[in-house]
XYZ file of C-alpha atoms in Angstrom:
422
model
C -14.474 29.008 -31.285
C -13.283 31.037 -28.177
C -13.241 33.964 -29.126
C -10.202 36.349 -28.507
C -10.663 37.983 -24.867
C -11.546 34.622 -23.302
C -8.871 32.855 -25.065
C -6.439 34.823 -22.658
C -8.777 34.557 -19.616
C -5.982 32.029 -18.250
C -4.119 34.744 -17.767
C -6.149 35.431 -14.254
C -5.706 31.959 -13.234
C -1.762 32.103 -13.723
C -1.739 35.494 -11.468
C -4.728 34.416 -9.126
C -2.128 31.267 -8.553
C 1.008 33.021 -8.708
C -1.049 35.720 -5.888
C -2.308 32.837 -3.785
C 1.349 31.269 -3.546
C 2.510 34.605 -2.523
C 0.086 35.183 0.211
C 1.005 31.937 1.947
C 4.544 32.610 1.638
C 6.813 32.314 4.740
C 8.778 34.678 4.111
C 7.387 37.147 1.287
C 10.214 39.408 1.680
C 12.200 36.767 0.755
C 10.404 35.922 -2.868
C 12.180 35.668 -6.588
C 11.927 38.843 -8.433
C 8.772 39.232 -10.699
C 11.503 38.878 -13.334
C 12.719 35.188 -12.202
C 8.681 34.639 -11.878
C 7.995 35.771 -15.597
C 10.706 33.776 -16.578
C 9.815 30.653 -15.197
C 6.091 31.326 -16.939
C 7.860 32.288 -20.035
C 9.170 28.236 -19.796
C 5.912 26.964 -18.859
C 4.474 28.674 -22.302
C 8.074 27.811 -24.337
C 8.121 24.440 -23.343
C 4.001 23.773 -24.310
C 4.656 25.494 -27.307
C 7.397 23.113 -28.167
C 5.660 20.015 -27.466
C 2.503 20.626 -28.811
C 3.339 22.758 -32.020
C 6.493 21.706 -33.374
C 5.225 18.251 -35.100
C 8.555 16.812 -34.992
C 8.763 16.817 -31.119
C 5.323 16.123 -30.867
C 5.341 12.983 -33.187
C 8.653 12.223 -31.124
C 6.247 11.858 -27.924
C 3.630 10.112 -29.649
C 5.764 7.629 -30.351
C 5.172 6.807 -26.599
C 1.598 5.695 -27.641
C 3.060 2.892 -29.660
C 5.207 1.794 -26.827
C 2.415 2.042 -24.535
C -0.396 -0.214 -26.770
C 2.781 -2.679 -27.413
C 3.001 -2.744 -23.118
C -0.961 -3.163 -23.069
C -0.630 -5.983 -25.516
C 1.731 -7.887 -23.519
C -0.026 -7.148 -20.109
C -3.266 -8.424 -21.729
C -1.384 -12.019 -22.745
C -0.534 -12.101 -19.006
C -3.909 -11.108 -17.500
C -5.394 -13.246 -20.030
C -3.511 -16.038 -18.802
C -4.285 -15.521 -14.832
C -7.652 -14.249 -15.073
C -9.070 -15.722 -18.394
C -11.998 -13.682 -19.715
C -12.473 -11.602 -17.630
C -8.290 -10.342 -18.493
C -9.008 -10.049 -21.844
C -9.047 -14.078 -23.482
C -11.639 -14.810 -25.873
C -15.105 -14.862 -24.362
C -16.349 -18.603 -23.742
C -19.839 -17.526 -25.174
C -21.988 -15.522 -27.227
C -22.734 -11.876 -26.601
C -26.247 -10.496 -26.274
C -26.661 -8.456 -29.778
C -25.434 -4.791 -28.844
C -23.895 -6.152 -26.034
C -20.495 -5.047 -25.216
C -17.766 -7.304 -23.657
C -16.855 -6.946 -20.395
C -14.248 -4.493 -19.151
C -13.201 -5.551 -15.605
C -10.747 -2.640 -14.207
C -8.750 -5.019 -11.693
C -7.907 -7.352 -14.057
C -7.709 -5.979 -17.618
C -6.656 -2.192 -16.994
C -4.671 -2.508 -13.720
C -2.090 -4.753 -14.425
C -0.440 -2.471 -16.348
C 0.726 -0.699 -13.364
C 2.354 -3.970 -12.405
C 4.164 -4.185 -15.551
C 5.285 -0.823 -16.456
C 6.706 -0.477 -13.055
C 8.942 -3.482 -13.808
C 9.948 -1.970 -17.183
C 10.822 1.403 -15.203
C 12.604 -0.131 -12.408
C 14.837 -2.455 -15.425
C 14.892 1.006 -17.502
C 16.643 2.735 -14.524
C 19.289 -0.542 -13.966
C 20.064 -0.099 -17.230
C 20.861 3.208 -16.758
C 18.072 4.578 -19.757
C 16.072 6.907 -17.318
C 18.660 7.590 -15.106
C 21.073 9.554 -18.364
C 16.749 11.028 -18.692
C 16.917 11.887 -15.816
C 19.848 13.964 -15.376
C 19.086 15.552 -19.011
C 15.818 17.465 -17.139
C 18.044 18.087 -14.279
C 20.571 19.860 -16.148
C 18.447 21.702 -18.342
C 16.166 22.866 -14.982
C 19.645 23.674 -13.382
C 20.868 26.162 -16.554
C 17.531 27.607 -17.310
C 15.792 28.456 -13.166
C 18.990 28.431 -11.487
C 17.926 25.335 -9.526
C 20.125 23.376 -7.447
C 21.307 19.819 -8.786
C 19.888 17.675 -5.878
C 16.354 19.512 -6.992
C 16.986 19.470 -10.895
C 17.735 15.360 -9.784
C 14.041 15.297 -8.100
C 12.711 17.366 -10.797
C 13.794 14.564 -13.282
C 12.955 11.521 -11.214
C 9.751 12.327 -10.085
C 8.453 12.929 -14.340
C 9.029 8.605 -14.350
C 8.960 7.349 -10.506
C 6.118 7.363 -7.920
C 5.571 8.852 -4.593
C 7.427 6.539 -3.198
C 10.254 5.522 -5.439
C 11.517 9.423 -6.162
C 12.644 9.899 -2.918
C 15.196 7.287 -2.837
C 17.004 8.735 -5.835
C 17.449 11.552 -3.015
C 17.645 9.472 -0.054
C 21.606 10.387 0.545
C 20.433 14.140 0.034
C 17.512 14.626 2.693
C 19.584 15.037 6.230
C 21.569 18.177 4.352
C 19.313 19.845 1.833
C 17.793 23.186 3.164
C 14.129 23.710 3.837
C 13.575 25.509 0.554
C 15.125 22.736 -1.644
C 13.235 20.132 0.870
C 9.933 21.645 0.115
C 10.613 22.170 -3.985
C 11.254 18.132 -3.964
C 7.809 17.354 -2.223
C 6.142 20.129 -4.479
C 7.237 18.675 -7.743
C 6.424 15.244 -6.699
C 2.956 16.296 -5.943
C 2.637 18.125 -8.958
C 3.727 15.026 -11.564
C 2.758 11.749 -12.021
C 4.725 8.809 -12.301
C 5.329 6.538 -15.836
C 3.173 3.397 -14.255
C 0.574 5.811 -13.268
C 0.786 7.539 -16.337
C -0.151 4.761 -18.158
C -2.844 3.512 -16.302
C -4.565 7.564 -16.336
C -3.978 7.432 -20.430
C -5.651 3.946 -20.981
C -8.986 5.528 -18.922
C -9.103 8.602 -20.887
C -8.312 7.130 -24.222
C -11.766 7.707 -25.851
C -12.160 10.759 -24.568
C -8.963 12.149 -25.142
C -7.186 11.331 -28.268
C -3.396 10.633 -27.608
C -3.598 10.598 -23.808
C 0.138 9.307 -23.189
C 1.229 12.164 -25.078
C -0.935 15.143 -23.093
C 0.354 13.253 -19.714
C 3.813 13.066 -20.819
C 3.616 16.912 -22.043
C 1.666 17.453 -18.510
C 4.356 16.489 -16.419
C 7.064 18.575 -18.056
C 4.843 21.794 -18.085
C 4.249 20.943 -14.268
C 8.122 21.219 -13.836
C 8.631 24.843 -13.752
C 5.377 25.368 -12.250
C 5.956 23.537 -9.586
C 9.803 25.263 -8.871
C 7.771 28.435 -8.920
C 5.090 28.144 -6.488
C 7.395 26.332 -4.230
C 10.260 29.082 -4.337
C 7.580 31.659 -3.889
C 5.802 29.913 -1.186
C 8.996 28.380 0.712
C 12.093 30.982 -0.373
C 15.350 30.487 0.060
C 18.741 29.829 -1.785
C 19.209 26.145 -1.791
C 22.758 24.877 -3.168
C 23.252 21.406 -1.971
C 24.979 19.837 -5.038
C 24.460 16.554 -6.819
C 27.115 14.149 -5.150
C 27.959 10.895 -7.064
C 28.690 9.102 -4.285
C 25.722 9.555 -2.071
C 23.228 6.362 -1.726
C 20.876 6.460 -4.519
C 17.908 3.953 -6.099
C 20.093 0.840 -6.899
C 19.613 -2.630 -7.999
C 21.707 -5.930 -7.734
C 21.036 -7.265 -11.039
C 18.566 -6.964 -14.320
C 16.177 -9.647 -12.356
C 16.506 -8.003 -9.046
C 15.432 -5.010 -10.726
C 12.524 -7.001 -12.452
C 11.236 -8.401 -9.208
C 11.920 -5.708 -7.045
C 9.623 -3.645 -10.226
C 7.227 -6.217 -10.189
C 6.611 -6.189 -5.969
C 6.544 -2.379 -6.379
C 3.898 -2.361 -9.048
C 1.976 -5.509 -6.984
C 2.034 -2.573 -4.191
C 0.707 -0.112 -6.219
C -1.905 -2.411 -8.052
C -3.371 -2.948 -4.929
C -3.419 0.532 -3.228
C -5.418 1.819 -6.311
C -7.877 -0.969 -6.200
C -8.138 -0.288 -2.012
C -7.947 3.547 -2.920
C -10.727 3.132 -5.573
C -13.258 1.141 -3.508
C -12.517 3.178 -0.509
C -13.149 6.383 -1.965
C -16.326 5.781 -3.945
C -17.716 4.190 -0.906
C -17.362 7.484 1.128
C -18.666 9.783 -2.100
C -22.007 7.078 -1.380
C -22.140 7.517 2.265
C -21.524 11.629 1.892
C -23.998 12.459 -0.695
C -26.860 9.654 0.716
C -26.214 11.945 3.705
C -26.246 15.063 1.227
C -30.087 13.247 0.294
C -31.465 15.171 3.313
C -30.920 18.593 1.753
C -33.648 20.511 -0.278
C -32.714 19.699 -3.973
C -31.564 22.409 -6.314
C -32.200 22.894 -9.499
C -34.555 19.829 -9.839
C -31.246 17.656 -8.900
C -30.058 16.150 -5.230
C -27.299 18.002 -3.660
C -24.236 15.908 -4.244
C -20.301 16.149 -3.276
C -19.473 16.122 -6.464
C -22.432 18.898 -7.063
C -20.708 21.110 -4.245
C -17.026 20.805 -5.440
C -18.089 21.900 -8.776
C -19.658 25.120 -7.267
C -16.850 25.891 -5.246
C -14.516 25.516 -7.839
C -16.174 26.646 -10.600
C -14.267 29.869 -10.580
C -10.941 28.969 -10.576
C -11.615 26.349 -13.387
C -13.232 29.113 -14.766
C -9.900 31.356 -14.597
C -8.125 28.516 -16.118
C -9.772 29.261 -19.259
C -13.095 26.645 -19.343
C -16.071 28.463 -20.407
C -18.488 29.733 -17.376
C -20.994 26.988 -18.862
C -18.702 24.202 -18.775
C -16.849 25.548 -14.927
C -19.260 23.912 -13.011
C -18.399 19.969 -14.279
C -14.667 21.028 -14.134
C -14.480 22.348 -11.180
C -16.466 18.919 -9.824
C -13.335 17.282 -11.397
C -10.794 19.031 -9.951
C -12.360 19.045 -6.411
C -12.374 15.581 -6.827
C -8.871 14.920 -7.920
C -7.755 17.305 -4.764
C -9.699 15.981 -1.957
C -10.276 12.203 -3.293
C -8.093 10.760 -5.913
C -7.024 11.399 -9.342
C -7.188 8.713 -10.981
C -11.114 9.007 -9.792
C -11.543 11.996 -11.230
C -10.344 10.672 -14.841
C -12.550 8.093 -14.621
C -15.645 10.782 -13.986
C -14.505 12.382 -16.924
C -13.838 9.378 -19.340
C -17.764 8.572 -18.125
C -19.033 12.365 -18.901
C -21.974 12.673 -21.284
C -21.415 14.280 -24.506
C -21.071 17.780 -24.919
C -20.220 18.305 -20.841
C -17.062 19.998 -21.899
C -15.695 20.884 -25.085
C -12.295 19.845 -26.940
C -10.823 22.870 -25.615
C -11.805 22.688 -22.280
C -10.867 18.848 -22.015
C -7.513 19.651 -22.620
C -7.492 22.267 -20.171
C -9.075 19.685 -17.486
C -6.814 17.014 -18.478
C -3.722 18.627 -17.741
C -4.789 20.235 -14.400
C -5.680 17.061 -12.957
C -2.190 15.334 -14.276
C -0.721 15.448 -10.592
C -0.921 13.363 -7.510
C -2.093 15.916 -5.037
C -4.393 14.437 -3.310
C -4.835 14.510 0.546
C -3.943 10.369 0.607
C -0.526 11.325 -1.459
C -0.029 13.937 2.033
C 0.371 11.142 4.238
C 2.601 8.440 1.879
C 4.980 11.141 1.215
C 5.532 12.265 4.605
C 6.170 8.643 5.316
C 8.121 8.142 2.642
C 10.499 10.757 3.244
C 10.225 11.142 7.338
C 11.441 7.193 7.007
C 14.415 8.179 4.721
C 15.273 10.782 7.231
C 13.944 10.565 10.975
C 15.402 13.946 11.546
C 13.820 15.662 9.481
C 10.469 13.777 9.665
C 8.410 16.907 11.816
C 9.662 19.716 9.159
C 8.565 17.494 6.756
C 5.040 16.958 8.580
C 4.588 20.381 8.726
C 5.299 20.940 5.158
C 2.790 18.184 3.971
C -0.349 20.105 3.773
C 1.648 23.031 1.762
C 3.057 20.844 -0.718
C -0.355 19.579 -1.617
C -1.775 23.329 -1.904
C 1.450 24.072 -3.886
C 1.243 20.268 -6.351
C -2.864 21.786 -7.053
C -1.247 25.302 -7.767
C 1.113 24.027 -9.982
C -0.926 21.433 -12.317
C -3.699 24.413 -12.101
C -1.088 26.132 -13.970
C -0.200 23.493 -16.426
C -3.724 23.890 -17.327
C -4.200 27.114 -17.887
C -1.386 27.346 -19.774
C -2.810 24.784 -21.946
C -5.768 27.256 -22.727
C -3.604 29.887 -23.539
C -1.898 27.643 -26.422
C -4.833 25.551 -27.269
C -7.408 27.156 -30.200
C -10.465 25.839 -30.717
């Protein structure tokens, strides 16, 4: 159990993150008042309590776990047909006593990305996702006073990825304000798309029960956090309204949606494989160089240990006990610098007892965002292609959006620490 005082140390993290955002603000005199900031934090807490503490809402979100299981089973049928036992088909040989069936990530888990991408495109074409997106947009406009275009971008980022969500706003980039542009970039960095959500949840399935539900909750809680930090770092009164006639993401037919969604999913599938290979190789190279350094506490210095030492204080302020803060800091550093999927793989592979149940939840939520160095280039190139006249401005805001996205995810981790007991 966490004692009463330690339970609220997440408040330190919230104050620290908002303070850093204020220090990095482009115009401190124009930042929103403390009443608005407090309202945004209160909204995060309210969403967290509603999602996690109201049984009927948690049960409704929990239905997503059943849906994901169905999609996983369906994906396994396709991957089994294509890749045989490497894709999940019955083994053509007997396993040795005590041996586990082979789990090939590229052939058994990653195909989920392709299938879910196609389903997302189909649901968008059928206007199922677009109705939900506009519902979220309406809620954020009424509660936090954001403009129509920012609300639309916020809703889109919950379901669509770094490349797809800007397509929903491509008709607005030329006329939205700098503050609105930065808010959209921060929202994209602070959340994860539906296809990636399924992939990460499957990776964490054994370490975090109901991982799909927690991933959905994380994206919802991160929306007000991203808007808060974005408005503090780049203040401004954006008033761009949603225009029903503006160019948006459209498909010609259901078949077109499935085919284009499949192609988009294939690109993401290959990108994830490539990033994992390169990231693991780079980490290995860095660790080989660090091996020349003297050992610390009887163990060699590694990149993950360095990141853990650097970010342990931050993770402590989010609510992680100091004894576990080094491990949590290593995971957060891996996410911010390298890739969040690699961080989740590391989290799932931690030895039992490395993190307590509450710390595991805090870290799971804090990692739930695509704010890594590679995403800066991807987001800048995507928006820059859609709106070439603002490419320079988008490039200048790239690193800021990375900082803001990580800050928003960290705030969500702190909120979960405040509302989670045990």
